Amino acid sequence: MPRFFTEIIGEREIILDGENATHISRSLRAKIGDELIVCDGKGTDYKTKIVSIDNSTVTAEIIDSHRCVTESPCRITLFQAMPKSDKFELIVQKAVELGVYEIVPVLTEFCVSRPDEKSFNKKLDRYQKIALEAAKQCGRGIIPIVRNIMGYKECIAKMQESETSIMFYENATSALQKELLPQKQSLSVLIGSEGGFSTKEVDFAKENNIKICTMGNRILRCETASFYALSAISYQYENCGI
């Protein structure tokens, strides 16, 4: 069933306008009586039935509502060192599908791509739209936020707000699973760019109580590393009955 996000939720009806209305009326060719899932972006899904429709506005009657069941039991923040080319777009899309709560791009020592805040902000709307479309596609109850780019020290300080924070490093020996048990309420994950992390950055993370973990014996591409980490966390918290 098609899924849409809006903050305009009435007691009995929901009004969808703008791009939502255009998509419903023109792309889906929906008609009165068709059913839609509308989410408030805060984790509640509404089963609705269209009662009026035109190119600019769709009004849907609320049939039922329930908490979205697709959200992770752990609030996961992905801190991603900025990769080259358009890899960040792919990382945003797949991170949303894998249950991340928010995505924070980070400038580290070995980042080849080094956009300043002004140039990054020009792309931020596109990244957020990718997050929105991914959230619709995989049935999320929220739209994960893509944050503004930040420096490494600011990143480490921000990570400390989570219950547990993990940096993945190719020379680490500590296993991820050990840091996930027992189940956490909030978790920050830091993934490097193509060049990984410098020893100076790793030492700074250790000094600030960031856990340093391995992904195994293979060296992964930066985008693969993000998918691996988030998939492992999702499996542990959503499929192992913890």
PDB file of N, CA and C in Angstrom, residues 74-75 159-165 182-188 211:
ATOM      1  N   CYS A  74      16.800   0.357  18.919  1.00  0.00           N
ATOM      2  CA  CYS A  74      17.949   1.166  19.321  1.00  0.00           C
ATOM      3  C   CYS A  74      18.054   2.388  18.407  1.00  0.00           C
ATOM      4  N   ARG A  75      18.265   3.543  18.999  1.00  0.00           N
ATOM      5  CA  ARG A  75      18.424   4.777  18.216  1.00  0.00           C
ATOM      6  C   ARG A  75      19.876   4.835  17.711  1.00  0.00           C
ATOM      7  N   MET A 159      29.298  12.048  19.535  1.00  0.00           N
ATOM      8  CA  MET A 159      29.119  10.608  19.728  1.00  0.00           C
ATOM      9  C   MET A 159      28.962  10.249  21.199  1.00  0.00           C
ATOM     10  N   GLN A 160      29.571  11.023  22.075  1.00  0.00           N
ATOM     11  CA  GLN A 160      29.538  10.722  23.503  1.00  0.00           C
ATOM     12  C   GLN A 160      28.153  10.923  24.114  1.00  0.00           C
ATOM     13  N   GLU A 161      27.221  11.497  23.347  1.00  0.00           N
ATOM     14  CA  GLU A 161      25.853  11.649  23.834  1.00  0.00           C
ATOM     15  C   GLU A 161      25.095  10.325  23.797  1.00  0.00           C
ATOM     16  N   SER A 162      25.602   9.359  23.027  1.00  0.00           N
ATOM     17  CA  SER A 162      24.960   8.045  22.938  1.00  0.00           C
ATOM     18  C   SER A 162      25.391   7.150  24.089  1.00  0.00           C
ATOM     19  N   GLU A 163      24.586   6.143  24.363  1.00  0.00           N
ATOM     20  CA  GLU A 163      24.909   5.200  25.435  1.00  0.00           C
ATOM     21  C   GLU A 163      26.224   4.477  25.141  1.00  0.00           C
ATOM     22  N   THR A 164      26.410   4.080  23.887  1.00  0.00           N
ATOM     23  CA  THR A 164      27.649   3.434  23.449  1.00  0.00           C
ATOM     24  C   THR A 164      28.057   4.015  22.105  1.00  0.00           C
ATOM     25  N   SER A 165      29.365   4.235  21.918  1.00  0.00           N
ATOM     26  CA  SER A 165      29.880   4.781  20.661  1.00  0.00           C
ATOM     27  C   SER A 165      31.001   3.887  20.152  1.00  0.00           C
ATOM     28  N   PRO A 182      24.651  -5.795  26.863  1.00  0.00           N
ATOM     29  CA  PRO A 182      23.239  -5.989  26.544  1.00  0.00           C
ATOM     30  C   PRO A 182      22.735  -4.915  25.576  1.00  0.00           C
ATOM     31  N   GLN A 183      21.506  -5.058  25.112  1.00  0.00           N
ATOM     32  CA  GLN A 183      20.978  -4.144  24.100  1.00  0.00           C
ATOM     33  C   GLN A 183      21.032  -2.700  24.571  1.00  0.00           C
ATOM     34  N   LYS A 184      21.434  -1.818  23.665  1.00  0.00           N
ATOM     35  CA  LYS A 184      21.577  -0.393  23.964  1.00  0.00           C
ATOM     36  C   LYS A 184      20.321   0.378  23.557  1.00  0.00           C
ATOM     37  N   GLN A 185      20.098   1.489  24.251  1.00  0.00           N
ATOM     38  CA  GLN A 185      19.012   2.388  23.874  1.00  0.00           C
ATOM     39  C   GLN A 185      19.444   3.340  22.768  1.00  0.00           C
ATOM     40  N   SER A 186      20.725   3.691  22.747  1.00  0.00           N
ATOM     41  CA  SER A 186      21.253   4.580  21.711  1.00  0.00           C
ATOM     42  C   SER A 186      22.672   4.156  21.373  1.00  0.00           C
ATOM     43  N   LEU A 187      23.029   4.306  20.104  1.00  0.00           N
ATOM     44  CA  LEU A 187      24.308   3.809  19.626  1.00  0.00           C
ATOM     45  C   LEU A 187      24.823   4.729  18.531  1.00  0.00           C
ATOM     46  N   SER A 188      26.080   5.149  18.640  1.00  0.00           N
ATOM     47  CA  SER A 188      26.736   5.921  17.590  1.00  0.00           C
ATOM     48  C   SER A 188      27.789   5.058  16.917  1.00  0.00           C
ATOM     49  N   LYS A 211      34.634   3.115  21.691  1.00  0.00           N
ATOM     50  CA  LYS A 211      35.051   1.731  21.515  1.00  0.00           C
ATOM     51  C   LYS A 211      35.608   1.544  20.094  1.00  0.00           C
TER      52      LYS A 211
END
